[in-house]
XYZ file of C-alpha atoms in Angstrom:
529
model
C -33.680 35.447 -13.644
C -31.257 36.245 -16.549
C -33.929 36.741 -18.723
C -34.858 39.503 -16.390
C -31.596 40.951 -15.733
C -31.035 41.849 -19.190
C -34.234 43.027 -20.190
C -33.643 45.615 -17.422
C -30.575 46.517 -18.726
C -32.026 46.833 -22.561
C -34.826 49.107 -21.308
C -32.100 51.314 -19.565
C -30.205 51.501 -22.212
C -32.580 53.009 -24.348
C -34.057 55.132 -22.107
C -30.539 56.916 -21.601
C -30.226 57.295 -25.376
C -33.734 58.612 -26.136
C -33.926 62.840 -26.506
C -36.074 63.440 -23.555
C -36.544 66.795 -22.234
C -36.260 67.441 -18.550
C -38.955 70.325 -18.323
C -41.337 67.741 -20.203
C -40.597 65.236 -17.720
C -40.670 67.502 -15.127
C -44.586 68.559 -16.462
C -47.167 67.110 -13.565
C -50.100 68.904 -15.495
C -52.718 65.811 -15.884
C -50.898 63.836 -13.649
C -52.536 62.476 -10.145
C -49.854 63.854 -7.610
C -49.984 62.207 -3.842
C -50.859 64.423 -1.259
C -47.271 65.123 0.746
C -46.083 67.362 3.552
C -42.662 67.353 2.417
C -41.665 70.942 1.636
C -37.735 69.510 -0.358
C -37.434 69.259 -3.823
C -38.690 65.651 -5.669
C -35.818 64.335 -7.898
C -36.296 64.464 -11.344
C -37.388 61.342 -13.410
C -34.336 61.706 -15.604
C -32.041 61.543 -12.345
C -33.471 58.644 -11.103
C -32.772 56.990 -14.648
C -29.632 58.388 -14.456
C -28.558 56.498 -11.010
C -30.245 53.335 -12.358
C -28.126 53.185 -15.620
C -24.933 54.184 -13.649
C -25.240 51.110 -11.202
C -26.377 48.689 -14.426
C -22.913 50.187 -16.111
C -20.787 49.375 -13.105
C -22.260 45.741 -12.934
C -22.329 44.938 -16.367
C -18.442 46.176 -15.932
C -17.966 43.762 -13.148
C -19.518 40.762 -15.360
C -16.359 41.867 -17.981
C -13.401 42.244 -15.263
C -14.737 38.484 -14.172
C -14.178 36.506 -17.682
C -11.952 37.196 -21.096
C -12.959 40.744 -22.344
C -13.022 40.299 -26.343
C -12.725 43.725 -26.896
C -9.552 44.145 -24.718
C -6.247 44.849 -26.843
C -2.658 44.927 -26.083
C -1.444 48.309 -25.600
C 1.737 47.281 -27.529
C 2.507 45.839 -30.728
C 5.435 43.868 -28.645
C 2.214 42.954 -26.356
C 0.314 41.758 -29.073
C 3.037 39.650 -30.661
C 3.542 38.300 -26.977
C -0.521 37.377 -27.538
C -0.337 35.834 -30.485
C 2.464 33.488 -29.558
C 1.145 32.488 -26.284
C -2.599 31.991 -28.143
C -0.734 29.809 -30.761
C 0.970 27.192 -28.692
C -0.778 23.682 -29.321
C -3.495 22.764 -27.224
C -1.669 19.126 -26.748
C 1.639 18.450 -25.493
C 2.314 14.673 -25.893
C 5.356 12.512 -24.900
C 6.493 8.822 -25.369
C 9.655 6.397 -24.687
C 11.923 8.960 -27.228
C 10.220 12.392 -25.746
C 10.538 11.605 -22.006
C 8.108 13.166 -19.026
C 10.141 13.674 -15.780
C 8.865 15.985 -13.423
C 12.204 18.043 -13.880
C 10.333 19.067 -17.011
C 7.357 20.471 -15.010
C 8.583 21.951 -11.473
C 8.597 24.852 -12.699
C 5.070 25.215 -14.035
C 4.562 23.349 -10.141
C 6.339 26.498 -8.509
C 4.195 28.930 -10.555
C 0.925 27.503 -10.046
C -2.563 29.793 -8.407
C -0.296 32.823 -7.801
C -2.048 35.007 -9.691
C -0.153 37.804 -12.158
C 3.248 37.113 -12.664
C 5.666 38.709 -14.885
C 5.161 37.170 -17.852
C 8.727 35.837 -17.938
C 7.554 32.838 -15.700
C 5.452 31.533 -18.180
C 8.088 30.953 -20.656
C 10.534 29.623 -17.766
C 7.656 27.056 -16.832
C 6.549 26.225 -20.311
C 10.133 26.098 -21.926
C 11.686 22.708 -20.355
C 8.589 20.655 -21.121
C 7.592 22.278 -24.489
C 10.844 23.162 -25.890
C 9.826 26.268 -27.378
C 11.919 28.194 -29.307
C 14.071 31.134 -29.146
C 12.618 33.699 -30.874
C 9.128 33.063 -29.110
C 10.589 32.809 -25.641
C 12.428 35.896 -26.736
C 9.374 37.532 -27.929
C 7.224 36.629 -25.006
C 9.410 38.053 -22.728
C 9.747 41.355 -24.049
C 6.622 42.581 -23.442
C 7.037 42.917 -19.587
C 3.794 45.070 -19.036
C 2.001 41.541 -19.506
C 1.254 39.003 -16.291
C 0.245 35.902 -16.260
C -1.550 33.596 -14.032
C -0.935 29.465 -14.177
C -3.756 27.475 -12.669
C -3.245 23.666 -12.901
C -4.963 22.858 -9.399
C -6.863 24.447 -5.934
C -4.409 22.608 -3.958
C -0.467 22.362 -4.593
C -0.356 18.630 -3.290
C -3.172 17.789 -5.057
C -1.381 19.488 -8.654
C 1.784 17.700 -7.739
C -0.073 14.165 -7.704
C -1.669 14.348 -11.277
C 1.610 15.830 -12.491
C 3.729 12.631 -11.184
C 1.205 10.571 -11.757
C 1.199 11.249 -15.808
C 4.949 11.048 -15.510
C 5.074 7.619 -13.974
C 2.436 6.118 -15.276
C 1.902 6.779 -19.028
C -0.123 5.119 -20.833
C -2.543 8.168 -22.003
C -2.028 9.754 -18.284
C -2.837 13.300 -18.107
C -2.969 16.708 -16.539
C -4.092 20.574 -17.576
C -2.990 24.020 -16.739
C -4.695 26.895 -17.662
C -2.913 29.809 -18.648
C -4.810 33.469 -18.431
C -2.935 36.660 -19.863
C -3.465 40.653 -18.229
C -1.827 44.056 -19.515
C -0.564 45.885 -16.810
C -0.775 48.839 -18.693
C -4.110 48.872 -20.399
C -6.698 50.764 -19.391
C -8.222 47.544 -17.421
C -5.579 45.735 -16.168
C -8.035 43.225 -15.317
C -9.380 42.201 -18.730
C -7.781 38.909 -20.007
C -5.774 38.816 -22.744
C -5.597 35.428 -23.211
C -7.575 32.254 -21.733
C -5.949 29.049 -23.063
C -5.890 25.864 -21.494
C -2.734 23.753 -22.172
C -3.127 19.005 -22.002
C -0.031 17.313 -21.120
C -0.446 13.585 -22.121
C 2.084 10.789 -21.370
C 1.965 8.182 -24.076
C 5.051 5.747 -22.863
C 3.752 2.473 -22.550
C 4.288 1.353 -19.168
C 4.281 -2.028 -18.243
C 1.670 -2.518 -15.273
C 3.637 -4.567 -12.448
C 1.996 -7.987 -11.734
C 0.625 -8.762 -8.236
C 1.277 -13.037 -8.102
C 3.259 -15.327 -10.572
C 2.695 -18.692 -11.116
C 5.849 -20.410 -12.382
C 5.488 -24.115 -14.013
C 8.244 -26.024 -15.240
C 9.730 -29.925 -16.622
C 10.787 -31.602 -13.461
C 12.041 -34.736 -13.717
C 14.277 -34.260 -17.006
C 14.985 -37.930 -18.517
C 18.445 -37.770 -20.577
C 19.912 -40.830 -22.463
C 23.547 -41.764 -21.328
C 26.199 -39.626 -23.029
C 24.308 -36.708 -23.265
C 25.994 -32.953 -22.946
C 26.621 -31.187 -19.818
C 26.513 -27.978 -20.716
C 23.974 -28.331 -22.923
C 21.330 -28.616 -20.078
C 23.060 -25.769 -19.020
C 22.010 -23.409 -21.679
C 18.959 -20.972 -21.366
C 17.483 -23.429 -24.243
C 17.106 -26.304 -22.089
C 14.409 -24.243 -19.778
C 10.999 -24.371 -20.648
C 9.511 -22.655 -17.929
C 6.070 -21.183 -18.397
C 5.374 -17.887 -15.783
C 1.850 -16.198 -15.697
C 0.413 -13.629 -13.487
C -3.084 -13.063 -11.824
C -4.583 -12.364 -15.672
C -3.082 -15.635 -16.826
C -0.729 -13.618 -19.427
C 2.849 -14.312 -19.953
C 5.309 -12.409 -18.044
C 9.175 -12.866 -19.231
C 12.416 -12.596 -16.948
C 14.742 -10.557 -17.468
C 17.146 -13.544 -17.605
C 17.446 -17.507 -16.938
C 20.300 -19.174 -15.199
C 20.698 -22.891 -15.127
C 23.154 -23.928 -12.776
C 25.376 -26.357 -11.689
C 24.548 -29.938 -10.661
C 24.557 -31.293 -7.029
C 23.326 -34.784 -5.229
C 20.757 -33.226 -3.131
C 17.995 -30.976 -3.789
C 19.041 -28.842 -0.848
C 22.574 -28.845 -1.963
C 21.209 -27.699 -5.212
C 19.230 -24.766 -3.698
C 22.351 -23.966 -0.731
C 24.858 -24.252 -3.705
C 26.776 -26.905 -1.942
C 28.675 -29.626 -2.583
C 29.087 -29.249 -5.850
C 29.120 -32.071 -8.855
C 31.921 -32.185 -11.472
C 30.285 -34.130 -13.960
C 33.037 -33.534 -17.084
C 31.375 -32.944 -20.539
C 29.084 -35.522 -20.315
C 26.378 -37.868 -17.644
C 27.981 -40.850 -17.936
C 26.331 -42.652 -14.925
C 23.222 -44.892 -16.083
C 20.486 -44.654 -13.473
C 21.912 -41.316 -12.055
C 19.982 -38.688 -10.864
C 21.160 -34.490 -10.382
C 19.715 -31.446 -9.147
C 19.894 -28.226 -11.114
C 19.231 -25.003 -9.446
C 17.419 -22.785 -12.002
C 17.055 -19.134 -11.258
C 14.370 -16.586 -12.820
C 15.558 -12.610 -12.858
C 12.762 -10.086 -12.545
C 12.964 -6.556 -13.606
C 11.491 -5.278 -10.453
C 9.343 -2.536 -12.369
C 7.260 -5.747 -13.996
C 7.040 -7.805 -10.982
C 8.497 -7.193 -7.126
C 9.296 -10.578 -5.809
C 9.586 -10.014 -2.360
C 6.167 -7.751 -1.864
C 4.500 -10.718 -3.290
C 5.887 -13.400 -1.214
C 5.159 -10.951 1.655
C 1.360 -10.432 0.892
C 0.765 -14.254 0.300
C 2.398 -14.893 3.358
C 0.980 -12.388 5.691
C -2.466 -11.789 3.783
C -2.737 -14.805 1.681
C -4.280 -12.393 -1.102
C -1.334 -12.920 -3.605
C -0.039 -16.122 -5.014
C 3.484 -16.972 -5.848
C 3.852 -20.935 -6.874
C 6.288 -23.290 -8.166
C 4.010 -26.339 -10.068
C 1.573 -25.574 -8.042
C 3.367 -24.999 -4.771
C 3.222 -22.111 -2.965
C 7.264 -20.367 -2.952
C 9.356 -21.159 0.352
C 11.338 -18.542 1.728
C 14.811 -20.362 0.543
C 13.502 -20.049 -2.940
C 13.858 -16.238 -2.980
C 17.204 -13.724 -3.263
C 16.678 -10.497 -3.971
C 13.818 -10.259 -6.461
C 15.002 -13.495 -8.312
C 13.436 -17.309 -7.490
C 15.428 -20.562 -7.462
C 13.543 -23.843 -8.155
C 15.591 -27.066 -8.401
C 14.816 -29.720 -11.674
C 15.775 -33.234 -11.472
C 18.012 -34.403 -14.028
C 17.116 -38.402 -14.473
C 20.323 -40.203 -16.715
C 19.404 -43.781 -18.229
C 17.739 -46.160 -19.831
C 15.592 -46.438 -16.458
C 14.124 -43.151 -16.677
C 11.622 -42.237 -19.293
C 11.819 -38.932 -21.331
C 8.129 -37.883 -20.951
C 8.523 -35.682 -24.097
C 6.491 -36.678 -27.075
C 5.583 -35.142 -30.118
C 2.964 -37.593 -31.312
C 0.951 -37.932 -28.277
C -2.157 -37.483 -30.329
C -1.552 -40.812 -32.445
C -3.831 -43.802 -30.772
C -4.909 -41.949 -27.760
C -7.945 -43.782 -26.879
C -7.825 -43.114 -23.373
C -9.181 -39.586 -23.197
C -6.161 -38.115 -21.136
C -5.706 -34.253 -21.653
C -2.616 -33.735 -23.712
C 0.166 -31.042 -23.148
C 2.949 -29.142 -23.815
C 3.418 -29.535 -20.124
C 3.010 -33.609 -20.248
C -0.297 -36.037 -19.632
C -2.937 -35.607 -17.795
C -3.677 -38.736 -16.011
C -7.246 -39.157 -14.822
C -8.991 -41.002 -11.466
C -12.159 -41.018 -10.510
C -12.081 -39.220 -6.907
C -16.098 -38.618 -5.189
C -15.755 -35.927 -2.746
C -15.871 -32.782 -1.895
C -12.965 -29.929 -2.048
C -12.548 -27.150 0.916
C -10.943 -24.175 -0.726
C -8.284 -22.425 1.896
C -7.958 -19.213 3.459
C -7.769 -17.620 0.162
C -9.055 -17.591 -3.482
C -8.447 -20.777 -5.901
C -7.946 -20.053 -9.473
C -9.858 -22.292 -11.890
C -8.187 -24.093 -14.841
C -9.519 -25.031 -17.891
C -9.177 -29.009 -19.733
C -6.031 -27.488 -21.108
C -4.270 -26.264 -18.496
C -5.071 -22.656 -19.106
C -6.139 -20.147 -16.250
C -9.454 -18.790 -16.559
C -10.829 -15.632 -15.075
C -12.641 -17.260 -12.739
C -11.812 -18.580 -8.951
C -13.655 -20.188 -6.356
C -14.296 -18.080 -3.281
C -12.019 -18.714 0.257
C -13.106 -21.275 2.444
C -15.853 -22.210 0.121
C -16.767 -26.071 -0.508
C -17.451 -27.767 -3.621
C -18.220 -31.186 -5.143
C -15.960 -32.999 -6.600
C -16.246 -36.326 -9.048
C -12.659 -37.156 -10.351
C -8.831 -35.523 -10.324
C -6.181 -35.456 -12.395
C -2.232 -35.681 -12.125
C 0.453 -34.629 -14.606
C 2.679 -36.747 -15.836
C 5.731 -34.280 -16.148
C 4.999 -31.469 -13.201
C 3.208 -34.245 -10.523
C 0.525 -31.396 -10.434
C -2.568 -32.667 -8.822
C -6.041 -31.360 -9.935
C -9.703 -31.348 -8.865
C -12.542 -31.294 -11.204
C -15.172 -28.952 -9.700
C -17.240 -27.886 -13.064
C -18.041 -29.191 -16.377
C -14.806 -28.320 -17.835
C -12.760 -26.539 -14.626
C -10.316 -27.444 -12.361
C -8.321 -26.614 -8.859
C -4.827 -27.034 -7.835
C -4.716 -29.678 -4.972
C -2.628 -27.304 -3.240
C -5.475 -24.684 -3.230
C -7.797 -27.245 -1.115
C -8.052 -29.774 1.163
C -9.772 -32.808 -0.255
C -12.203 -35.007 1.685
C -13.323 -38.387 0.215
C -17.067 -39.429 0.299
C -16.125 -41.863 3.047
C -14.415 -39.016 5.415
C -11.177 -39.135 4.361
C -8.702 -35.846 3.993
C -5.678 -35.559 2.358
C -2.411 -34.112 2.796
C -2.259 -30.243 2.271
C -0.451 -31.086 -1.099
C -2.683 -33.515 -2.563
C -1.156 -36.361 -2.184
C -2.592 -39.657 0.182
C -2.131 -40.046 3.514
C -0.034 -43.502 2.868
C -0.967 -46.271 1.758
C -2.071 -49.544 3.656
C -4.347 -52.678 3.249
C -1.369 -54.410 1.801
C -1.956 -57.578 0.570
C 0.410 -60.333 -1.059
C -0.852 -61.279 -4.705
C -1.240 -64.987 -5.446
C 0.542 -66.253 -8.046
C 2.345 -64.086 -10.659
C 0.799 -60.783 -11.763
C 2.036 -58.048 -14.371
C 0.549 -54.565 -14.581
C 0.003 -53.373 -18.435
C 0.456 -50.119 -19.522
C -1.163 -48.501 -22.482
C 0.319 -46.384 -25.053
C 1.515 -44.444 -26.668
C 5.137 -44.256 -25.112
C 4.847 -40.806 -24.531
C 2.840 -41.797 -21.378
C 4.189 -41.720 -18.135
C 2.510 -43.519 -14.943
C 3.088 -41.986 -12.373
C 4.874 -43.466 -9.108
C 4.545 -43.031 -4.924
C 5.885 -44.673 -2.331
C 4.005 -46.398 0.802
C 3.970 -43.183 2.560
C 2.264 -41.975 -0.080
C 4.532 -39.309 -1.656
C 5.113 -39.217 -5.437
C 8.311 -40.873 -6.833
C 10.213 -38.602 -8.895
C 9.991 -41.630 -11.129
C 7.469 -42.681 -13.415
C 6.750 -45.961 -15.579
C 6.738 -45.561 -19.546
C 3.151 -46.122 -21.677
C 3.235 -49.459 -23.463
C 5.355 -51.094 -20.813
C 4.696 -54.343 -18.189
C 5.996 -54.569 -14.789
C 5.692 -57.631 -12.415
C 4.005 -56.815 -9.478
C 3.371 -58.800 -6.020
C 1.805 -56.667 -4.110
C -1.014 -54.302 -4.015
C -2.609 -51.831 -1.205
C -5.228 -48.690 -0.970
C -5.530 -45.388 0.290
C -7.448 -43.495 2.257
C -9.186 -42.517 -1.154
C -10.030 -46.290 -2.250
C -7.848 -45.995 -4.826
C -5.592 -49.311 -5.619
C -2.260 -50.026 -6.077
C 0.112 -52.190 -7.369
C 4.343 -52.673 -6.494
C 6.465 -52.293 -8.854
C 9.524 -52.394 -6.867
C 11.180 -52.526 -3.561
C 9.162 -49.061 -2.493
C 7.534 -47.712 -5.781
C 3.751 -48.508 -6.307
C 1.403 -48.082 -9.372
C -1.960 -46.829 -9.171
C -4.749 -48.615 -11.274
C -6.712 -45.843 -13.669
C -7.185 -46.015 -16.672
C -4.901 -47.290 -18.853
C -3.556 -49.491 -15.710
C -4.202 -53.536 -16.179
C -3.624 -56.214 -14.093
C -3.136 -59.407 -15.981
C-alpha cells in the first residue's frame, strides 16, 4: 500500500510541473466522447489534476506536522542556540552511591509529564535538579520563550511515577526514559518539531537485595580450661557464628553482642539473675549461659517479616542450629541465642586443628566440629514446607526436597559441636532433622527435633565393661539422657569410660551409661571391651 501511495504522489507531481496547455487538453477531436444529456460545462482535465495534487499536498503536509520536520528552523538565532543545547545534552544520565537518585531530583520532570507544549522554561526546571546543568545553558534555554516543549516519560502518571521510584530505590542498572520534543511558536508551522531526543536515567548504586530467611549456626557448648578470662569470651572475637540466607551466601550483622553470664538458659535470654563471675571462671565443672545477640540492618534482612511468614506461611525459614527461632529469641529486628559456657577439666574443648591426622573413621570434618555417623534405615517425611539439602560438608545446596514429600533414608549424622542432627537422603545430600519427621523401618517416629523417643530395654551388664573411644582427641561423643534428649556434654576421642548399663531406642540403636543419667551411643568409633 505504500508503494502505491507514493507512486501516486510521484505521478502528480510531475504532471503539475509538466507545460501542458489547457486548449490542447481541452481538444476532443479523435477522441470517443460518451453520449450525455447534460447540457453544464465538463471540467477541464487540468482542474481535475489540479484538485488531486491539492489534496496529495495537504496529506503529504499532515504526514510532516505528525513526526520531526528536518527542514523546520528556528525563527531565532536565540531559538536555535536554545536547539542546539537541548540537542546536545547526553543521551545517558547515570548515578551511583556519590551522585545520589532521590525522587526530589525528578518531581519535577513527574509534574511536567504528557502535557503537551509548555513554555520551554519547564524543561530546564525539570531537567536542572537531576542533571545539574549549567548556568549559561539554563540561561540560554530559557531565553528563547517562543519555544514549547512537550515531556513524555509515560501514558499513565502512576504508571511514570513507579519506574521513576523504582530506579531510585532499587539501583543496580534500574532505569527509566523521557522523551523530550521541541515546537516554535512562532514559525511558520508551529507544529513541526524542533527537536526529538530521548533522555535514559540509569541508577548504578549497588543495592543490597534484602534476604527472605537466615539460617544462623553457632559453637554451643564452649569448653574453657579453669582460669580462663571473663571478658575475653565477652569480646566480638569469641563469636564464630556463621549466618546464610535462602542462596546459602553470607550475610553479616551489623554488630555482635556477647553478654553477660547467668545460671539458666532462660535467665540468660530474660536477662535475669545475673552472674558476677570477677575476671576469671574459677569454678571447675561449672557451666554459664551467654546471651549472644545478632544486629540486622533492616534494609539487608527484616527480622520480624521473616519470623512472621515462617510462622503464618511456613514459606520462610529463620533457624538457630537447625531450630526454627522462638518468639523470645527476637527484639526488634535483632535475635538472641544463648551458648553454654562449659569450665573444667570435665568438659572437652571440641576445637581441633589437626582433625585430619589418623582419621580412619570416615567422619566429615568441620570448622563447625565432627560429624558423627549411624546407620539409621528409614524413611524421612518432609513438613509442611520445603527442606533445604546439605552437602558432605555442611554447605547448602540449591536444591530442597518438596513439602510433605517422603524419602528413603539409610544412615544420619550428628555434630559434635552444634548437636545438629542430619538425614542422608542422596548420594552425597542431607536434611536437617528438624525439617522431617523420621520413621524407622520397624514403625518407629521420632521427636519433631530428631532426637529418640527415650530410651528403654535397660539391661544390667555382667561383669565390668569399659566403652573405648577412638581418636583423635578432637572427637567428641556425643551424650543423652534416658529420656532421650542430648546432654550438653560430650565424651573426648581417645578416652575410656566404665559403663554398667546399656539400653535401645525406638531406632535400635544401643547404648551404653556412662554416668548417673548420661548414656553413650555405640557407632563407629564406640567399643565395648
Amino acid at each position: 500500500m505504500r508503494k502505491i501511495k507514493f507512486a501516486g504522489v510521484a505521478a502528480a507531481t510531475l504532471l503539475a510541473i509538466s507545460p501542458v496547455a489547457t486548449n490542447a487538453l481541452g481538444n476532443t477531436e479523435g477522441v470517443a466522447q460518451a453520449a450525455t444529456t447534460d447540457t453544464t460545462s465538463t471540467p477541464s482535465f487540468g482542474s481535475i489534476i489540479e484538485t488531486i495534487l491539492n489534496k496529495v499536498t495537504d496529506y503529504i503536509k499532515g504526514l510532516q506536522d505528525k513526526g520531526t520536520d528536518s527542514t523546520a528552523k528556528p525563527e531565532t538565532s536565540a531559538a536555535q542556540k536554545a536547539v542546539d543545547d537541548i540537542n546536545g545534552l547526553k543521551d545517558t544520565y547515570t548515578f551511583d552511591e556519590k551522585n545520589v537518585a532521590t525522587w526530589k531530583s525528578f518531581s519535577a520532570l513527574y509534574n511536567a509529564n504528557n502535557i503537551e507544549k509548555q513554555d520551554i522554561a519547564v524543561l530546564t526546571d525539570a531537567l536542572y535538579p537531576s542533571l545539574k546543568l549549567d548556568d549559561k545553558t539554563v540561561a540560554e534555554i530559557k531565553a528563547a520563550d517562543n519555544l514549547k516543549v512537550t515531556i513524555s516519560g509515560a501514558a499513565d502518571n502512576s504508571d511514570f511515577k513507579k519506574t521513576i521510584m523504582n530506579m531510585v530505590n532499587n539501583g543496580n542498572g534500574q532505569q527509566f526514559q523521557v522523551n523530550i520534543q521541541v515546537t516554535d511558536s512562532k514559525a511558520d508551522n508551529p507544529d513541526a518539531t524542533l527537536v526529538n531526543k530521548t533522555i535514559t536515567f540509569v541508577n548504578n548504586k549497588q543495592v543490597t537485595v534484602p534476604s527472605t530467611s537466615l539460617a544462623i549456626k553457632y559453637t554451643s557448648p564452649v569448653s574453657l580450661p579453669v582460669g580462663s578470662s571473663v571478658l575475653e569470651q565477652t569480646l566480638t572475637s569469641s563469636v564464630n557464628d556463621q549466618v546464610t540466607n535462602e542462596a546459602g551466601a553470607t550475610v553479616k550483622p551489623a554488630s555482635v553482642n556477647a553478654g553477660d553470664f547467668y545460671k539458666t538458659a532462660n535467665d540468660a535470654i530474660a536477662g535475669t539473675n545475673k552472674l558476677g563471675l570477677g575476671a576469671n571462671f574459677n569454678v571447675d565443672g561449672a557451666t554459664y549461659y551467654q546471651p549472644v545477640t545478632l544486629t540486622f540492618d533492616k534494609n539487608a534482612v527484616d527480622i520480624s517479616k521473616i519470623y512472621n511468614e515462617m510462622i503464618t506461611t511456613g514459606e520462610k525459614v529463620l533457624t538457630l542450629n537447625g531450630e526454627n527461632v522462638g518468639s523470645n529469641a527476637i527484639k526488634g529486628n535483632t535475635i538472641t541465642y544463648v551458648r553454654t559456657i562449659q569450665v573444667g577439666a570435665g568438659f572437652v574443648n571440641p576445637d581441633n586443628n589437626n582433625n585430619n591426622e589418623n582419621n580412619n573413621n570416615n567422619n566429615t570434618n568441620t570448622e563447625n566440629g565432627i560429624w558423627v555417623e549411624d546407620s539409621t534405615i528409614g524413611t524421612v517425611q518432609v513438613k509442611n514446607s520445603t527442606a533445604s539439602l546439605y552437602n558432605d560438608d555442611n554447605d547448602i545446596t540449591n536444591r530442597a526436597l518438596a513439602a510433605n514429600s517422603s524419602w528413603a533414608t539409610d544412615k544420619s549424622r550428628v555434630n559434635s559441636k552444634t548437636g545438629l542432627k542430619q538425614y542422608h537422603v542422596s548420594t552425597h545430600e542431607w536434611v536437617n532433622a528438624s525439617d522431617i519427621t523420621f520413621t524407622s523401618k520397624d514403625g518407629n517416629t521420632t521427636n519433631n527435633n530428631g532426637s529418640t523417643s527415650g530410651l528403654n530395654n535397660i539391661t544390667d551388664l555382667q561383669g565390668y565393661h569399659a566403652v573405648k573411644l577412638d581418636g583423635p582427641t578432637g572427637f567428641v561423643y556425643a551424650l543423652y539422657s534416658q529420656n532421650g534428649t542430648r546432654s550438653n556434654r560430650g565424651l573426648a576421642g581417645l578416652t575410656s569410660w566404665y559403663t554398667d548399663k546399656s539400653a535401645t531406642d525406638n531406632q535400635g540403636n544401643t547404648y551404653y551409661r556412662v554416668s548417673t543419667d548420661e548414656w553413650v551411643r555405640a557407632s563407629t568409633g564406640v567399643t565395648l571391651n
